[in-house]
XYZ file of C-alpha atoms in Angstrom:
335
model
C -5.013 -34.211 14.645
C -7.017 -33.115 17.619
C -7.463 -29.228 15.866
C -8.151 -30.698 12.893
C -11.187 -32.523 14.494
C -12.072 -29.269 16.327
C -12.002 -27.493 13.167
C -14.071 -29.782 11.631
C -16.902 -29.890 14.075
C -16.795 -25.676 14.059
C -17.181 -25.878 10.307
C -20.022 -28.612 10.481
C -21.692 -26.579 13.483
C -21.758 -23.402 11.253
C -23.362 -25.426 8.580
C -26.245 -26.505 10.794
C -26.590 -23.299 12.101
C -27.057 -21.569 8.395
C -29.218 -24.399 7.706
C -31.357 -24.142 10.451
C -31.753 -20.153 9.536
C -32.448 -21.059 6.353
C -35.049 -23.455 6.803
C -36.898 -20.371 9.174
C -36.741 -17.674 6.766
C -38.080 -19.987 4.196
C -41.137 -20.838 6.621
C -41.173 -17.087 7.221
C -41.304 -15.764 3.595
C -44.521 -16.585 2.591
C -45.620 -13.935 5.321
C -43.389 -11.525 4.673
C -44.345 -11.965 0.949
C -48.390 -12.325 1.849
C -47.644 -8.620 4.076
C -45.960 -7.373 1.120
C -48.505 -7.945 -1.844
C -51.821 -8.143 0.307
C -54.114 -7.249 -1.812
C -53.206 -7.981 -5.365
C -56.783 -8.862 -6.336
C -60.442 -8.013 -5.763
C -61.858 -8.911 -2.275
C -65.522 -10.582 -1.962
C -67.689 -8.720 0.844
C -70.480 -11.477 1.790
C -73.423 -10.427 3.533
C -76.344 -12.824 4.159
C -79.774 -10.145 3.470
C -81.835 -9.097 0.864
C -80.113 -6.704 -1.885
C -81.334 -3.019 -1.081
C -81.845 -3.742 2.562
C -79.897 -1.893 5.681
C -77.280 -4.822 5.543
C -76.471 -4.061 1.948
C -76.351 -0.358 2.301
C -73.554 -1.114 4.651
C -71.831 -3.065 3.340
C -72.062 -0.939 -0.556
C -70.945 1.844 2.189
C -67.404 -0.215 3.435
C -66.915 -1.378 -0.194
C -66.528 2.154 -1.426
C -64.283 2.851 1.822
C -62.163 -0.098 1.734
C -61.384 -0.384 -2.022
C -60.072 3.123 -1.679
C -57.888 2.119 1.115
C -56.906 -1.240 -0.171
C -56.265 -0.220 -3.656
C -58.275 -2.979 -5.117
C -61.781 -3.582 -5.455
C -63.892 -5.046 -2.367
C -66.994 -6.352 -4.575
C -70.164 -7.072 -2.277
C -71.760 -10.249 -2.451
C -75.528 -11.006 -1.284
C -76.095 -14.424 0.004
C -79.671 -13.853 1.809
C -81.234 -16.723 3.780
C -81.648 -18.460 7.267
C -80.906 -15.555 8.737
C -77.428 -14.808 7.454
C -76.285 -18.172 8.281
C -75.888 -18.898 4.466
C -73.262 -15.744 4.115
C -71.865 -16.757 7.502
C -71.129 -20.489 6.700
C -69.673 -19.179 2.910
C -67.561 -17.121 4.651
C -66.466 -19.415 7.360
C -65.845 -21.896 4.525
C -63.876 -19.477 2.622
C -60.100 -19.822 1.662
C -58.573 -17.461 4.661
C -56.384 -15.737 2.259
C -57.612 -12.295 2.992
C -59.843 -12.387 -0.475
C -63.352 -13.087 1.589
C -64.781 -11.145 4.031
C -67.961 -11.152 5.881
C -70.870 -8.742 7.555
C -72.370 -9.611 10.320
C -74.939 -8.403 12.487
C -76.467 -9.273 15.580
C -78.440 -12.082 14.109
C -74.783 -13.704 14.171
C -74.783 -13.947 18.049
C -78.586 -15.468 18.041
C -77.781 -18.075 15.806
C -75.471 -19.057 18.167
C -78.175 -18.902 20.906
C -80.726 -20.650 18.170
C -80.072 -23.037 16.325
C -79.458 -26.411 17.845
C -76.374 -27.305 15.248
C -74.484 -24.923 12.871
C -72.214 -25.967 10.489
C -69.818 -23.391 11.884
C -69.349 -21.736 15.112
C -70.303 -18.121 15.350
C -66.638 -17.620 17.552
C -64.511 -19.822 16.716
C -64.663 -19.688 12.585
C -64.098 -16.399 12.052
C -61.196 -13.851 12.839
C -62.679 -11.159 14.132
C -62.149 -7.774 12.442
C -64.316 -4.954 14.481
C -67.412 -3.552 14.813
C -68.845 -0.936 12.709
C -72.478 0.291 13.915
C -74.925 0.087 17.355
C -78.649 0.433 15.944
C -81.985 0.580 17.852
C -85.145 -0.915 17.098
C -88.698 0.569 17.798
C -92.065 -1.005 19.558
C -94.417 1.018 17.709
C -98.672 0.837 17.084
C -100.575 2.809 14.641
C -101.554 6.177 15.335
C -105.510 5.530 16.220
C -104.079 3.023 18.740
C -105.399 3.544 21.922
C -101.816 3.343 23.653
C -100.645 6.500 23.833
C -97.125 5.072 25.711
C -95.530 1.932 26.231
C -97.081 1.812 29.396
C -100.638 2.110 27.893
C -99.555 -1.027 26.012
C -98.127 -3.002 28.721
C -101.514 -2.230 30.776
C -103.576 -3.502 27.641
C -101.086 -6.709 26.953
C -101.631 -7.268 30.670
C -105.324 -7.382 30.932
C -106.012 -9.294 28.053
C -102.906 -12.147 27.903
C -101.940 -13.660 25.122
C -105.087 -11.360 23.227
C -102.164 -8.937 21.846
C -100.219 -9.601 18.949
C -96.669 -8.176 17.444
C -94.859 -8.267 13.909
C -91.309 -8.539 13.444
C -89.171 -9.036 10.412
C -89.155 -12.893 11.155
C -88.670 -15.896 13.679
C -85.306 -15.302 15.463
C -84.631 -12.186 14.805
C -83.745 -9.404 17.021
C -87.005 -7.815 16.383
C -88.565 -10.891 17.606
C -86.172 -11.697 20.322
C -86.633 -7.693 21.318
C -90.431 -8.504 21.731
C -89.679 -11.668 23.667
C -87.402 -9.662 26.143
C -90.406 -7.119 26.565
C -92.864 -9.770 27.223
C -90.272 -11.132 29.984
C -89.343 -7.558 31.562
C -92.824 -6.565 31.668
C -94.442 -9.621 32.317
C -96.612 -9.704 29.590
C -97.839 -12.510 27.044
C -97.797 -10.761 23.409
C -97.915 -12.999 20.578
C -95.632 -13.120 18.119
C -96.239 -12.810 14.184
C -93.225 -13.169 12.024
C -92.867 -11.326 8.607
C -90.631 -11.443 5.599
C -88.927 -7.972 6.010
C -89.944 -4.841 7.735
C -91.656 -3.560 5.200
C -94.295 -5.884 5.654
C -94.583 -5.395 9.171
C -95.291 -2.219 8.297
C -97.770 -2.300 5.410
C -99.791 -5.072 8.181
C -99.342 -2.464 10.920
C -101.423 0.550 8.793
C -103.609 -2.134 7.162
C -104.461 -3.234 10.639
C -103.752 -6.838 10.650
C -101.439 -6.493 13.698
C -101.596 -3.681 16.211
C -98.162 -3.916 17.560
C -94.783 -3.784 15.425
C -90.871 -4.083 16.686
C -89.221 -2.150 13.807
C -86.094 -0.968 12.370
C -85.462 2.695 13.254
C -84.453 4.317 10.191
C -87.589 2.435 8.375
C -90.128 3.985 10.262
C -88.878 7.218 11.288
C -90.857 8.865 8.299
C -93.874 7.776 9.235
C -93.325 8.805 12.845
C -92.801 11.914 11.925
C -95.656 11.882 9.645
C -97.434 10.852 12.414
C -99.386 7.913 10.673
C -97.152 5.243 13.382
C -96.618 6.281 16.601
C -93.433 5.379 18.469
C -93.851 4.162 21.796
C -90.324 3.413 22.347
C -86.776 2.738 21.312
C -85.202 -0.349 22.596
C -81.928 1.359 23.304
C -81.695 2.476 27.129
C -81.201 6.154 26.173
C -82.656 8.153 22.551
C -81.499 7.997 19.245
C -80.406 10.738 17.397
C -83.517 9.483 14.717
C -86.166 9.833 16.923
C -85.280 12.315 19.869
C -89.354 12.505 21.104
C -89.738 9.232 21.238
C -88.733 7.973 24.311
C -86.287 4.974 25.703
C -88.295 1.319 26.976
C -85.954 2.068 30.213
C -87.829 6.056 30.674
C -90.934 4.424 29.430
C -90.783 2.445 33.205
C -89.545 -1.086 31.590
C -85.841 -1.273 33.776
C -83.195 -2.901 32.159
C -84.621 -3.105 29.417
C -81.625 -2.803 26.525
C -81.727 -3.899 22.753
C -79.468 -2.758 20.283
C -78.349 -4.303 16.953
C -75.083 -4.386 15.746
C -73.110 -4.901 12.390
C -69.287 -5.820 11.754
C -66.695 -7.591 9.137
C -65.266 -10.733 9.679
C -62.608 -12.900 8.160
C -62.403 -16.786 8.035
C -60.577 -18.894 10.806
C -57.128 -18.845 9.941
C -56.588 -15.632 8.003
C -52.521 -14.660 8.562
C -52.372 -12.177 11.076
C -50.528 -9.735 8.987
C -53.637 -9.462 6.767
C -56.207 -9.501 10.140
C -54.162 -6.492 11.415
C -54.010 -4.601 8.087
C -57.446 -5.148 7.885
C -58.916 -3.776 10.943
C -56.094 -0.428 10.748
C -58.243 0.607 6.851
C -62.043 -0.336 9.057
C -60.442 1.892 11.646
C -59.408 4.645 9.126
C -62.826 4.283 6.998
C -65.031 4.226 10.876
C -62.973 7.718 11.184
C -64.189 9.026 7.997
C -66.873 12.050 8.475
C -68.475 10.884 5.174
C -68.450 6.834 5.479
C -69.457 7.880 9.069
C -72.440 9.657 8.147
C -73.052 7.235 5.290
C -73.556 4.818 8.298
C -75.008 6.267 10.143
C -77.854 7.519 8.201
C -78.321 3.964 6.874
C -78.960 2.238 10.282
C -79.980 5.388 12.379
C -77.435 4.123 14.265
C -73.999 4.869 16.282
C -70.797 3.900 14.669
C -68.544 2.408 17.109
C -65.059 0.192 16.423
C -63.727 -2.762 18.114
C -60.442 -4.823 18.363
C -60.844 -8.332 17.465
C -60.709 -8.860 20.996
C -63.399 -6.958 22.026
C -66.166 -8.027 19.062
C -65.676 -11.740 20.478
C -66.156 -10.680 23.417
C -69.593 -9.104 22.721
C -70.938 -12.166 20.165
C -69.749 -14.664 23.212
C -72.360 -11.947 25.705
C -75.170 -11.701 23.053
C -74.964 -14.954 22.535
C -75.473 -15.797 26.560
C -78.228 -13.263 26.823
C -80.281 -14.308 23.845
C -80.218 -18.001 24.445
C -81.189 -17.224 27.999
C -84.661 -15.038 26.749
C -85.157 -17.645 24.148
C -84.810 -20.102 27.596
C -87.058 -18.003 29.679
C -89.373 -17.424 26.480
C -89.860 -21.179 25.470
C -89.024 -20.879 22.187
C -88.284 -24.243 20.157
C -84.891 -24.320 18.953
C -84.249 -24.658 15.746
């Protein structure tokens, strides 16, 4: 009677046991299947700027690289306004299946620093994919200006506070933040004029209506060189491959003075980790690419530079710090 019993409970005990094991593979299989079959359909690439701009170059630039990688098509997806919050918020919205990714740029970590509520959190919504590209800006003044260096400018700005005005692409932007950071480095009080694009910065800087402009690199590097806009300085603490003569704010005498712009993907909250790792190895593989290299770089006048996941958190939690501490130290009205 007694082995009977015991044989009894070893039989029901290897019952539970297969059960148990069955119940985890079946929790497991959907993973395993998602790893398997990721991607089986087109992928949307939201970005949150105007079509034809340097944030939809890019991300025409990783669509061509990734679809070849992926085997399916990654179809871009402009969603311009407030800043890219509109993309950012779609994407953070997003099913996280894999099937929506987003670009970002450093306007990401200021909306953080900017805005007094988002409807998503510039962290912790997103998984974070990598980096792609670092990207200067330029403080430049037409070429009859009578600053011949940043210094000449700070000297002017100085004597006459508050009398000097700059353009920017728009109210909290980097461009305008960039400015801000100058005024508080070099203890000067330029005002700030916010545009609808760069271009319109420049077309106001030739016509005159504003003698100071914080631009994007690769925009005004032809007319640098044509010498109707002269650079004063990049915003990045060394040169840029785009503008070798013109020199860094930092060798221009304005210490620790550092601005660079940055672009990379991200994925909604919750994406399975298989996917998040595939991923970030094809960004890795098209970032290694001479051509989609190039490609990039041309379009930003830029650096390309990857990331872990790890490491782009990292850098949108420090941008975020250091911008709402300017916009602190600036006074500027939240949003």
């Amino acid at each position: 009677m007694a082995r009977s019993l015991n044989v009894l409970r070893g039989r029901l005990y290897t019952l539970r046991y297969i059960a148990v094991a069955a119940i985890s593979l079946a929790c497991l299989a959907p993973s395993i299947a998602t790893a398997q079959t990721y991607p089986n359909r087109p992928i949307r690439l939201l970005h949150g700027f105007a079509a034809g701009g340097a944030a939809d170059t890019m991300a025409r630039i990783v669509s061509d690289g990734l679809s070849k990688r992926l085997g399916q098509p990654v179809v871009v997806e402009a969603k311009p306004g407030a800043g890219g919050n509109l993309a950012a918020d779609a994407v953070a919205k997003a099913a996280p299946d894999g099937y929506t990714i987003g670009l970002v740029t450093g306007a990401h970590a200021i909306s953080g620093a900017l805005y007094k509520q988002l409807a998503y959190s510039p962290t912790d919504s997103f998984e974070m994919l990598s980096t792609m590209v670092y990207y200067a800006l330029v403080i430049a003044v037409r070429a009859d200006h009578k600053a011949k260096t940043l210094a000449d400018l700070i000297a002017i700005a100085k004597a006459k506070p508050d009398d000097l005005s700059y353009g920017s692409v728009g109210f909290g932007s980097t461009h305008h933040l960039a400015g801000e950071l100058l005024n508080i480095t070099a203890g000067t009080r330029m005002v700030h004029v916010p545009y609808r694009g760069d271009s319109l910065t420049v077309t106001s800087l030739l016509a005159g209506d504003v003698p100071v402009i914080v631009g994007t690199t690769v925009l005004l590097a032809g007319q640098i060189e044509s010498g109707a806009i002269r650079g004063l300085a990049v915003t990045s603490p060394a040169r840029t491959k785009l503008l070798p003569n013109v020199p860094s704010a930092q060798e221009a005498g304005v210490k620790g003075f550092d601005v660079r712009t940055w672009a990379g993907l991200v994925a909604p909250k919750g994406t399975p980790p298989d996917i998040v790792k595939r991923l970030h190895t094809e960004i890795q593989s098209m970032l290694a690419d001479p051509a989609a290299k190039t490609a990039l770089e041309t379009a930003t006048g830029g650096e390309v530079r990857s990331s872990t996941p790890e490491e782009m958190r990292a850098l949108i939690t420090s941008e975020t710090d250091k911008w709402s501490k300017v916009i602190n130290d600036a006074g500027i009205p939240r949003i």
